[in-house]
Coordinates of C-alpha atoms in Angstrom, one line a residue:
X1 CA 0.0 0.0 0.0
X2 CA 1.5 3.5 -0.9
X3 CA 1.6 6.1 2.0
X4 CA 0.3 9.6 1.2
X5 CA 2.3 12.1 1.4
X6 CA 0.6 15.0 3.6
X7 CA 1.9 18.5 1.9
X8 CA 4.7 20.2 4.4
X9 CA 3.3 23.8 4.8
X10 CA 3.3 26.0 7.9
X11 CA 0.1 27.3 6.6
X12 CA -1.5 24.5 6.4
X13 CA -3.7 24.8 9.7
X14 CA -4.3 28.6 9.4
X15 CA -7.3 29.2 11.1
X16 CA -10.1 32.6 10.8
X17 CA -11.6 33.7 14.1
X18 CA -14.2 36.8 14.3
X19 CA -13.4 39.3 17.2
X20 CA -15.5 39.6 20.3
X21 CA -18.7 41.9 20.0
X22 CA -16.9 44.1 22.3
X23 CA -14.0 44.8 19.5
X24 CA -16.6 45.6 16.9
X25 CA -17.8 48.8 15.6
X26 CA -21.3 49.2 16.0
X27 CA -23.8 51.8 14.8
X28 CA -22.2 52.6 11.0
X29 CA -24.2 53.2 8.4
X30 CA -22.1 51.1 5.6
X31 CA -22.7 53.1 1.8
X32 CA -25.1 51.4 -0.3
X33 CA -23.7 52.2 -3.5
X34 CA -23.8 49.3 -6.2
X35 CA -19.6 49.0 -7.2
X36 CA -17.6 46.6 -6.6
X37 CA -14.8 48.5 -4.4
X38 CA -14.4 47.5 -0.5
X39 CA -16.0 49.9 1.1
X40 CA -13.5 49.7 3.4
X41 CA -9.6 50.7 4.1
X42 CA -7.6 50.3 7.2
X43 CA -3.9 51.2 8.9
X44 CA -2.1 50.6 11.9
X45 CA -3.4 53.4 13.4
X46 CA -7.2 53.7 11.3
X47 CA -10.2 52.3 10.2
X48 CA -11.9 54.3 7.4
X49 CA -15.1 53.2 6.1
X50 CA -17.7 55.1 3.1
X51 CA -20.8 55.5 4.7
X52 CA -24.2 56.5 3.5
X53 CA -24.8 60.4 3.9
X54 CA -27.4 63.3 2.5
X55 CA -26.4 66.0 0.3
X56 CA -23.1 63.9 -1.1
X57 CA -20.5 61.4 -0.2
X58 CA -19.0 60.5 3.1
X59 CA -16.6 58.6 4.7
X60 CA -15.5 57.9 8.4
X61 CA -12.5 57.7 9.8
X62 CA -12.4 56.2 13.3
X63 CA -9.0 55.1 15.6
X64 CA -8.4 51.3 15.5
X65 CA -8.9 51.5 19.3
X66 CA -12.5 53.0 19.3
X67 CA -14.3 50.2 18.8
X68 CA -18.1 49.7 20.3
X69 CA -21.1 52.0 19.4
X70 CA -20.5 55.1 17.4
X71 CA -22.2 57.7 17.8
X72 CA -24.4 59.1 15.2
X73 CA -22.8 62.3 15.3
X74 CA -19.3 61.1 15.2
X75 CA -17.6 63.4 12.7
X76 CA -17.5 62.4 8.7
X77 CA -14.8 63.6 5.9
X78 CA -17.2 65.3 3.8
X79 CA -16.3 67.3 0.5
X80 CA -17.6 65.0 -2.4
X81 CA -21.0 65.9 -3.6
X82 CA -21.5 62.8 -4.9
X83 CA -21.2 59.4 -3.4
X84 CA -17.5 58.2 -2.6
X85 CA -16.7 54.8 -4.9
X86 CA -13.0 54.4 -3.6
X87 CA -10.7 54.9 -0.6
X88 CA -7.4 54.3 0.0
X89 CA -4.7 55.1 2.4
X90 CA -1.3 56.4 1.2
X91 CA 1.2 53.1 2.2
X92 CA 4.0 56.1 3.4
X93 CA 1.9 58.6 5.9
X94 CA -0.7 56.6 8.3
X95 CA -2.5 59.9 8.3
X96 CA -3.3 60.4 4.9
X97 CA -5.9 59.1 2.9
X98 CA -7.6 59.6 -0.6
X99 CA -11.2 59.6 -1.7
X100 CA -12.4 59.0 -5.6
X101 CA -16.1 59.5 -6.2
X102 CA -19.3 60.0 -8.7
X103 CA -18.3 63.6 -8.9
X104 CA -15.2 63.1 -11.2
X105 CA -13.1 64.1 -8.3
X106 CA -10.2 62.8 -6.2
X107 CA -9.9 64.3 -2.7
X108 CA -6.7 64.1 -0.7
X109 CA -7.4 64.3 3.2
X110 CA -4.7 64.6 6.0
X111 CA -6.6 62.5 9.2
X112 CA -5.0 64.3 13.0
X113 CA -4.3 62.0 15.3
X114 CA -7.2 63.5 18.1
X115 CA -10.8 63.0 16.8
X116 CA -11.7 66.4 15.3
X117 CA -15.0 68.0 16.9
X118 CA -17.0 68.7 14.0
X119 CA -17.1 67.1 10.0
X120 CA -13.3 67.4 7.9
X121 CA -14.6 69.5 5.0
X122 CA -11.1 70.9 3.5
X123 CA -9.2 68.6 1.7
X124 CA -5.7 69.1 1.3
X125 CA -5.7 69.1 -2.6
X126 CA -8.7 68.3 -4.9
X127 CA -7.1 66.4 -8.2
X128 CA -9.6 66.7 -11.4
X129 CA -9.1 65.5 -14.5
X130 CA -11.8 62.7 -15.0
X131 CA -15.0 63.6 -17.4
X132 CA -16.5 61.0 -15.4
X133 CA -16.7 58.5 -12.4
X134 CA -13.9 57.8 -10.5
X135 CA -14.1 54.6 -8.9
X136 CA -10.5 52.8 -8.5
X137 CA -7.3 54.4 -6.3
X138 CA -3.9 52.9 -5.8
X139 CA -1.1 54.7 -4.2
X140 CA 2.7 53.5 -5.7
X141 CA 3.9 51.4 -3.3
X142 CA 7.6 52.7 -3.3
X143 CA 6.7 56.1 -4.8
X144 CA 6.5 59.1 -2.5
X145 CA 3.3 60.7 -3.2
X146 CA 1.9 59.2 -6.4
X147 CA -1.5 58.2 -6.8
X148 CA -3.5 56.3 -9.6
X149 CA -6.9 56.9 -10.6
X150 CA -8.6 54.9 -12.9
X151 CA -12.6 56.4 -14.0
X152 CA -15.7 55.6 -15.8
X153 CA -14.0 57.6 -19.1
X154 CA -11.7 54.5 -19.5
X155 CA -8.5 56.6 -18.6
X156 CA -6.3 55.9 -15.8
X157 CA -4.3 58.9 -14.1
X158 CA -1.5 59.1 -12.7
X159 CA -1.0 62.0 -10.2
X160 CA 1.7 63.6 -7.9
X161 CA 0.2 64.5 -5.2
X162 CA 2.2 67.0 -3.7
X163 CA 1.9 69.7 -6.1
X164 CA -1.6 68.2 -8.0
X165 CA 0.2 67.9 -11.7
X166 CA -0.5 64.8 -13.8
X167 CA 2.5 62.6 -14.2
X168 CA 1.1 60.3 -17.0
X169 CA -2.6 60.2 -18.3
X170 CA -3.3 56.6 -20.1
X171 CA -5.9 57.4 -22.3
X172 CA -6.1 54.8 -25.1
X173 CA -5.3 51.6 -23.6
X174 CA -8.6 50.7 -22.6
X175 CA -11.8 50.5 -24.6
X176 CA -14.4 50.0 -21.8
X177 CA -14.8 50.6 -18.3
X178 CA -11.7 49.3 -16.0
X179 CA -13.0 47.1 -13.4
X180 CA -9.5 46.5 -11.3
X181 CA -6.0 47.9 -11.5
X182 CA -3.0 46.2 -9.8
X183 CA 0.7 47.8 -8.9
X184 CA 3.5 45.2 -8.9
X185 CA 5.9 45.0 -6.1
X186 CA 8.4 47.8 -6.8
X187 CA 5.7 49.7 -8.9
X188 CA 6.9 49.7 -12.6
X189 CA 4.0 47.7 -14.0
X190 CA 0.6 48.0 -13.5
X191 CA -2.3 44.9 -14.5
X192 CA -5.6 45.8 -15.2
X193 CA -8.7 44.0 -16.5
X194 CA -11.5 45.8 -18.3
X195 CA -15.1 45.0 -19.2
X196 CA -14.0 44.0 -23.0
X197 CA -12.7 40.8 -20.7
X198 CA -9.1 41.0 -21.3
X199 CA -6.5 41.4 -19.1
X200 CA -3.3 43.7 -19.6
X201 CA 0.3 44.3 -18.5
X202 CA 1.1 48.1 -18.5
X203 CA 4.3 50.0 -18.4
X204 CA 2.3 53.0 -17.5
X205 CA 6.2 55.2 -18.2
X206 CA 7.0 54.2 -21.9
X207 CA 2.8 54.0 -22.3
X208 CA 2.6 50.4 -23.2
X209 CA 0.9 47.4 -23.1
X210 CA 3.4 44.5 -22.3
X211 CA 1.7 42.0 -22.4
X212 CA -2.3 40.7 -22.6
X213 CA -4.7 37.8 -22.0
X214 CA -8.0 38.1 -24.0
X215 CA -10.8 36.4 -21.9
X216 CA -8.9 34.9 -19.0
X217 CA -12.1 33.1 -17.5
X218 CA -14.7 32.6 -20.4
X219 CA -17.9 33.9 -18.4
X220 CA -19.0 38.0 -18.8
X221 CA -18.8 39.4 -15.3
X222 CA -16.2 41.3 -13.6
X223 CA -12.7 40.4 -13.2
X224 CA -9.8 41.0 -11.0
X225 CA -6.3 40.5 -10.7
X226 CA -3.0 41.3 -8.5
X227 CA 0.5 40.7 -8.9
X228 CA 2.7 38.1 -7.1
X229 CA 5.8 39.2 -5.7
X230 CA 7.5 37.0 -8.0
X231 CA 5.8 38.7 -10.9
X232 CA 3.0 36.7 -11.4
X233 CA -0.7 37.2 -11.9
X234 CA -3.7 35.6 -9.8
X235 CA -6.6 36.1 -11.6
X236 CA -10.0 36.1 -10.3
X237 CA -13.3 35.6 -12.7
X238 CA -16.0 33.4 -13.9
X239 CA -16.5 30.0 -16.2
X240 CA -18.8 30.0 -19.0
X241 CA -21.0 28.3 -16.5
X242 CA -21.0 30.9 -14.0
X243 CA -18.6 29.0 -11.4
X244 CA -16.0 31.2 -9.9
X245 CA -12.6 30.6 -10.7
X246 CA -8.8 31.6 -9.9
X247 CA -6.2 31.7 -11.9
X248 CA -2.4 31.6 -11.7
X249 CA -0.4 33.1 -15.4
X250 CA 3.1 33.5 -15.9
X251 CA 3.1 37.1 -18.0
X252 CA 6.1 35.2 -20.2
X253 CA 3.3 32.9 -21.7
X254 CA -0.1 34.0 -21.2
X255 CA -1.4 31.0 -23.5
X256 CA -2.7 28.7 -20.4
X257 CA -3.1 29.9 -16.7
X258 CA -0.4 28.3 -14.7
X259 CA -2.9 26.6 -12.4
X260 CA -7.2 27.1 -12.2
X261 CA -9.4 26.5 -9.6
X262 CA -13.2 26.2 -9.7
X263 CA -15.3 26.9 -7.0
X264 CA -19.1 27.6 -6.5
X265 CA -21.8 28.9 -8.3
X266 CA -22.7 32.3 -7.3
X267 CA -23.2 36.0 -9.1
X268 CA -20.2 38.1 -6.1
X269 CA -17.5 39.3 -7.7
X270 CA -14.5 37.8 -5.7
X271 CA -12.0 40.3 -4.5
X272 CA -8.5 39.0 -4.4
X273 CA -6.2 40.0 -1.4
X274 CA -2.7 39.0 -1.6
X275 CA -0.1 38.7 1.3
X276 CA 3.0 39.2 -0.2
X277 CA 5.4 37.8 3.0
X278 CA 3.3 34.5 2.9
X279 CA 2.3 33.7 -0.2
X280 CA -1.6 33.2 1.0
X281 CA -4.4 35.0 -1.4
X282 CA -7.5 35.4 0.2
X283 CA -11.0 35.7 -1.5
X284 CA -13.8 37.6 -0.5
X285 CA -17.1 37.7 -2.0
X286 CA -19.2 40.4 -1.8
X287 CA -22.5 39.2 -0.8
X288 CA -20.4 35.6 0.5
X289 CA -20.0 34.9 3.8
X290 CA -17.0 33.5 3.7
X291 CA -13.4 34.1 3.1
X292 CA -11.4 31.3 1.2
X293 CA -7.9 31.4 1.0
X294 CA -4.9 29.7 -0.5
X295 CA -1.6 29.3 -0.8
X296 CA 0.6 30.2 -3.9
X297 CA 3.8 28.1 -4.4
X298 CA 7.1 27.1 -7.1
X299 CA 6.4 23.6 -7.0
X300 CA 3.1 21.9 -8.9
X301 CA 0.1 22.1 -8.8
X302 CA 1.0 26.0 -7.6
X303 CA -2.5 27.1 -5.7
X304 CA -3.3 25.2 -2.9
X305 CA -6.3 25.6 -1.1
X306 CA -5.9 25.6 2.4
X307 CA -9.2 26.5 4.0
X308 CA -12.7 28.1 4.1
X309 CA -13.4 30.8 6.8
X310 CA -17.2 31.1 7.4
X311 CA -20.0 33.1 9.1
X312 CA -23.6 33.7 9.0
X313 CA -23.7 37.2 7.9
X314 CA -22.8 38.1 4.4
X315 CA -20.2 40.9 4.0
X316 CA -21.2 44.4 2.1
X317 CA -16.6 45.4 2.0
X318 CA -13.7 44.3 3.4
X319 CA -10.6 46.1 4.6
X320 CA -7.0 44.5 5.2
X321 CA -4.8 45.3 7.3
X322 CA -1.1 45.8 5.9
X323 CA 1.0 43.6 7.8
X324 CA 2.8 46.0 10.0
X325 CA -0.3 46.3 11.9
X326 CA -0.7 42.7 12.8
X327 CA -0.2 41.4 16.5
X328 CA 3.0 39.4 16.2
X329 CA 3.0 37.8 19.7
X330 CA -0.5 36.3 18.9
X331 CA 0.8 34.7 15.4
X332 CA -1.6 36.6 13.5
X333 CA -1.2 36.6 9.9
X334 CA -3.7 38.4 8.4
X335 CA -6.5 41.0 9.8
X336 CA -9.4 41.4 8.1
X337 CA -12.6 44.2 8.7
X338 CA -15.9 42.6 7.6
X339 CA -18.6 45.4 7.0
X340 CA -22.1 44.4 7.6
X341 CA -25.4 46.8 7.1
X342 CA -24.7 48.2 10.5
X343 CA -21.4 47.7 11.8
X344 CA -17.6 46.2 10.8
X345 CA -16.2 43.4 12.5
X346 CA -12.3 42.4 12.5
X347 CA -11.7 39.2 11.6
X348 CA -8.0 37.2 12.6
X349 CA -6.4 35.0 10.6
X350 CA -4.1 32.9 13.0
X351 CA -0.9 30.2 12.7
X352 CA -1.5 28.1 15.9
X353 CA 1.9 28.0 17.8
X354 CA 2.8 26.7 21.6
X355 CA 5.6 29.3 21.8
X356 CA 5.3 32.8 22.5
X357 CA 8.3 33.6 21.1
X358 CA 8.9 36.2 17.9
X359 CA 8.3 33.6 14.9
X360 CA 10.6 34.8 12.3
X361 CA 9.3 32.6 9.6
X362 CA 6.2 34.1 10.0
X363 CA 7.1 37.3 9.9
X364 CA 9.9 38.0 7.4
X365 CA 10.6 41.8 6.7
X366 CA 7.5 43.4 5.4
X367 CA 7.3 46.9 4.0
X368 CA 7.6 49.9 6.1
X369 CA 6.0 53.2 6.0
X370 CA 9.3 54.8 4.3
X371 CA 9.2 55.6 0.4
X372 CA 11.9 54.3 -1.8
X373 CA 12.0 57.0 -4.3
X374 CA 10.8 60.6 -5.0
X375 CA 7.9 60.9 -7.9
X376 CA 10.2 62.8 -10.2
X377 CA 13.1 60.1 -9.8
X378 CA 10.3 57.3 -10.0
X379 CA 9.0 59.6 -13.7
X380 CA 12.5 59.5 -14.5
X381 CA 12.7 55.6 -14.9
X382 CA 14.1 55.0 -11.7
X383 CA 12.5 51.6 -9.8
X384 CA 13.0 50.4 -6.2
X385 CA 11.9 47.4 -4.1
X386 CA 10.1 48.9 -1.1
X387 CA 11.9 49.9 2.4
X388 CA 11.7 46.9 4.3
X389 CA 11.0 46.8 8.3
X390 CA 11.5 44.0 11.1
X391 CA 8.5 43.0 13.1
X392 CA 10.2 41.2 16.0
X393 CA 9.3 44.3 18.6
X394 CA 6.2 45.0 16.9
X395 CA 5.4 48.2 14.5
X396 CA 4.4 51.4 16.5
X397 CA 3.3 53.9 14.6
X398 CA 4.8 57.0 14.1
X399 CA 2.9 60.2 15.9
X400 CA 1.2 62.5 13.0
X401 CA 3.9 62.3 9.9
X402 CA 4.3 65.7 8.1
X403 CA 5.1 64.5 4.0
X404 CA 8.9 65.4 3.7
X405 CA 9.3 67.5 0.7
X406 CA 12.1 68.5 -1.5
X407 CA 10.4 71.5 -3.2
X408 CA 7.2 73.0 -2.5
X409 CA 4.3 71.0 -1.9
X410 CA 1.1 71.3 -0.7
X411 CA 0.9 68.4 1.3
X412 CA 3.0 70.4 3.5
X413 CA 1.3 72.1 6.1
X414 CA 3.1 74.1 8.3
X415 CA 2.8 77.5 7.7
X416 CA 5.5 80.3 6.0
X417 CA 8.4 80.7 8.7
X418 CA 9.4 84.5 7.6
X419 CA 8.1 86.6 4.5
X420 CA 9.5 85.7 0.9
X421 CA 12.3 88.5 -0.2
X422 CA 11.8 89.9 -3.9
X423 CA 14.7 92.4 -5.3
X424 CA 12.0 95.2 -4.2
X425 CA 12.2 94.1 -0.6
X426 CA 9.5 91.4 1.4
X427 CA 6.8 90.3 -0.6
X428 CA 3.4 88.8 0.9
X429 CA 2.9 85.2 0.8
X430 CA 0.1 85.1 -2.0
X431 CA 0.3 81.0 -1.6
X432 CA -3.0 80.1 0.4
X433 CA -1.8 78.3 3.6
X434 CA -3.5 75.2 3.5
X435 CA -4.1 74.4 7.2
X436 CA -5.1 70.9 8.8
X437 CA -7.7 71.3 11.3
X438 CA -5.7 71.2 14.9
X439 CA -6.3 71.5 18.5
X440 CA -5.8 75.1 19.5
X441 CA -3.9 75.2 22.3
X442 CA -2.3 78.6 23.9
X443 CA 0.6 78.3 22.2
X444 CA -0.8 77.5 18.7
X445 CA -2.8 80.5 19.0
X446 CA -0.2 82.4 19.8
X447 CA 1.9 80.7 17.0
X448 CA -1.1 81.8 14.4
X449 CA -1.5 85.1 15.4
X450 CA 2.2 85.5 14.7
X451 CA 2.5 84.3 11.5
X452 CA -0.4 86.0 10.8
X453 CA 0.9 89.3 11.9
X454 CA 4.2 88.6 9.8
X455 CA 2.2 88.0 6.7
X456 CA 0.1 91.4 7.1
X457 CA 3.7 92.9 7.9
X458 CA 4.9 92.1 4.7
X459 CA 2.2 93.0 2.7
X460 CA 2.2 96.5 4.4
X461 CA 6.5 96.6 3.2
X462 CA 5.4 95.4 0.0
X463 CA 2.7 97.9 -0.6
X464 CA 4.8 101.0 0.3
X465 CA 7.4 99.2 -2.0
X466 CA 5.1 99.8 -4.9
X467 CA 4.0 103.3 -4.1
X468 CA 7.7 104.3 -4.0
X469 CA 8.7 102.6 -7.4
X470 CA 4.8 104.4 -8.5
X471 CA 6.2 108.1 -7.5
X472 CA 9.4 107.4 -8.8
X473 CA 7.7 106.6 -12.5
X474 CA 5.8 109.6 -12.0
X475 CA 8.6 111.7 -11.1
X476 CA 10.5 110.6 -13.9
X477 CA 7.7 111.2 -16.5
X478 CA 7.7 114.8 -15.0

């Protein structure tokens, strides 16, 4: 009799476990917009979640550690005035996040650290160059302050964010709507997958399309894909006869997929979220209520399933947690926020281990909050793999990150230290001061009323400035 072999994996016996009513958020009024986004983006240190609101589109941004009932009066980010499709946090400052929405408009927010006392209206920039919908973001994930956009006018966008220009506009690659788009790991390709069912390989600097798969799965709704980090695609889509599939292709030969699985029978578009330090893509369902998840390898048959996480509720979104903000000494692997009509609820995904100590093959380093490049040296052609971290003391966020700039940029809020010189003396600071809404304490008052002062100075030098240069004109006409 031949033995089988059992399959050596220390993933095998991951296991999903919902949080405790307790460490749920309660009372939130999930959006009930029909797209297929998530609904949902998280960090280390926030939870942000599109909810439904009157009078335009909303979102709410709550502390990971405020969990329970929210009150109905809890402030919103609120500046779209249509409903918000997309959010997504930038992977580089924990307290800044971007908004896409029906109104053709991307919003940039910076999120303080207290919880303000009434709804964030200002954005810090407003990026607009859609004719229509915008209903996909992706920040780079080495990139310092670049953003994708990808909108109902078949165009994807990329933007630098810290002075609002468009870096490259793709404008003729797509002929339908875009349904996903994908970074790689060190940014320089992007994958997308469009309603005229095929899926691309972009090289959004030269403008091309690299490589592409005409009808990946034969069926005719949504797809989605996402990059390996060995540069691989996982596809996720539907057979002929409506069963769900995943894929596995090799970009070098986009003939056959790599591997396929078939699952169930059901109309939810499956949303594919891949953990880069363990190989393990997870698929979520909106409308399922379940997560399945598998394990990607180099040796045949390549996707192994490894287990079906289940509940009674079906999920509306889901966020995931990047892997800095996991609980090492618990062996957590993935973190998951499962929204419901009326609340979210984090859900762990777990490696059982009898030791408490660090397990550094769980946990090799992951990328940290640092960029790798500058968006003019990422434009240039320059690539980077990201800035990697350790997890054996755990990741503590930073306090609220100022964006480190090299020139002028709006994402930098601190206000003018002294008035700007001209060759006719102090000129005013015509720039608006875009400030982030702060507690005011005595001394930032004071600090305000200062720079204020200084400003008003200078316009007062500059203004006598003119009106000597004026009566020296006249005199000399005289």
């Amino acid at each position: 009799m031949s033995r089988r072999v059992v399959r050596q994996s220390k993933f095998r016996h991951v296991f999903g476990q919902a949080a405790k009513a307790d460490q749920a958020y309660e009372d939130i009024r999930v959006s009930k917009v029909t797209w297929d986004s998530s609904f949902c983006a998280v960090n280390p240190k926030f939870l942000a979640i599109i909810v439904e609101a009157g009078g335009g589109g909303a979102f709410i941004v709550l502390p990971l550690a405020k969990t329970g009932r929210v009150d109905k009066n809890y402030p919103l980010v609120t500046g779209h005035t249509a409903p918000v499709l997309d959010i997504d946090w930038c992977p580089h400052n924990d307290n800044v996040i971007a908004s896409a929405s029906d109104d053709t408009t991307i919003m940039v927010w910076q999120i303080p650290d207290y919880t303000p006392v009434r709804n964030i209206t200002e954005p810090i920039i407003t990026l607009e160059g859609h004719s229509k919908r915008v209903g996909i973001l992706s920040w780079h994930p080495t990139a310092r302050n670049v953003l994708l956009s990808a909108g109902g006018d078949n165009v994807i966008i990329i933007w630098n964010v810290g002075t609002g220009e468009v870096l490259l506009s793709l404008d003729d690659m797509h002929p339908d709507v875009i349904h996903s788009v994908c970074w790689n790991t060190n940014g320089s390709l992007l994958a997308t997958t469009c309603k005229d069912k095929t899926l691309r390989i972009i090289d959004p600097r030269k403008g091309q399309v690299v490589a592409e798969r005409a009808r990946p799965h034969e069926g005719a709704r949504p797809l989605r894909a996402v990059f390996t980090t060995d540069g691989k695609l996982l596809s996720t889509g539907f057979s002929r006869m409506s069963e769900r599939q995943l894929a596995l292709w090799d970009p070098n030969n986009f003939e056959e997929p790599v591997a396929l699985q078939e699952m169930d029978t059901s109309n939810g578009v499956l949303l594919p979220f891949y953990d880069a330090d363990s190989s393990i893509v997870y698929l979520c369902g909106k409308g399922d209520s379940s997560i399945r998840y598998f394990e990607i390898t180099e040796e045949p048959p390549f996707v192994h399933y490894l287990n079906t996480f289940s509940s009674k509720e079906p999920q509306r979104g889901m966020g995931f947690m990047p892997k800095r903000g996991l609980d090492v000494s618990k062996c957590e692997i993935a973190r998951f926020y499962k929204l419901h009509e009326r609340k979210c609820e984090p859900i762990v995904m777990t490696v059982p281990r009898k030791s408490d100590l660090f397990q550094d093959d769980l946990y090799p380093d992951t990328p940290g909050p640092e960029p790798a490049l500058e968006a003019d040296e990422w434009l240039s052609g320059q690539d980077a793999d990201p800035v990697l971290i350790s997890l054996r003391d755990g990741y503590v966020p930073p306090k609220h990150r100022e964006l480190r700039v090299t020139k002028p940029n709006i994402l930098d809020v601190r206000p003018p230290s002294g008035p700007r010189r001209t060759p006719y003396g102090p000129a005013p600071n015509t720039s608006p001061v875009l400030c982030v809404p702060q507690q005011h304490t005595l001394e930032t008052l004071l600090e305000e009323i200062k720079a204020l002062r200084e400003q008003v100075q200078a316009q007062e030098q500059r203004i006598t400035s003119l009106e000597n240069m004026l009566c020296e004109l006249v005199d000399g006409t005289d």
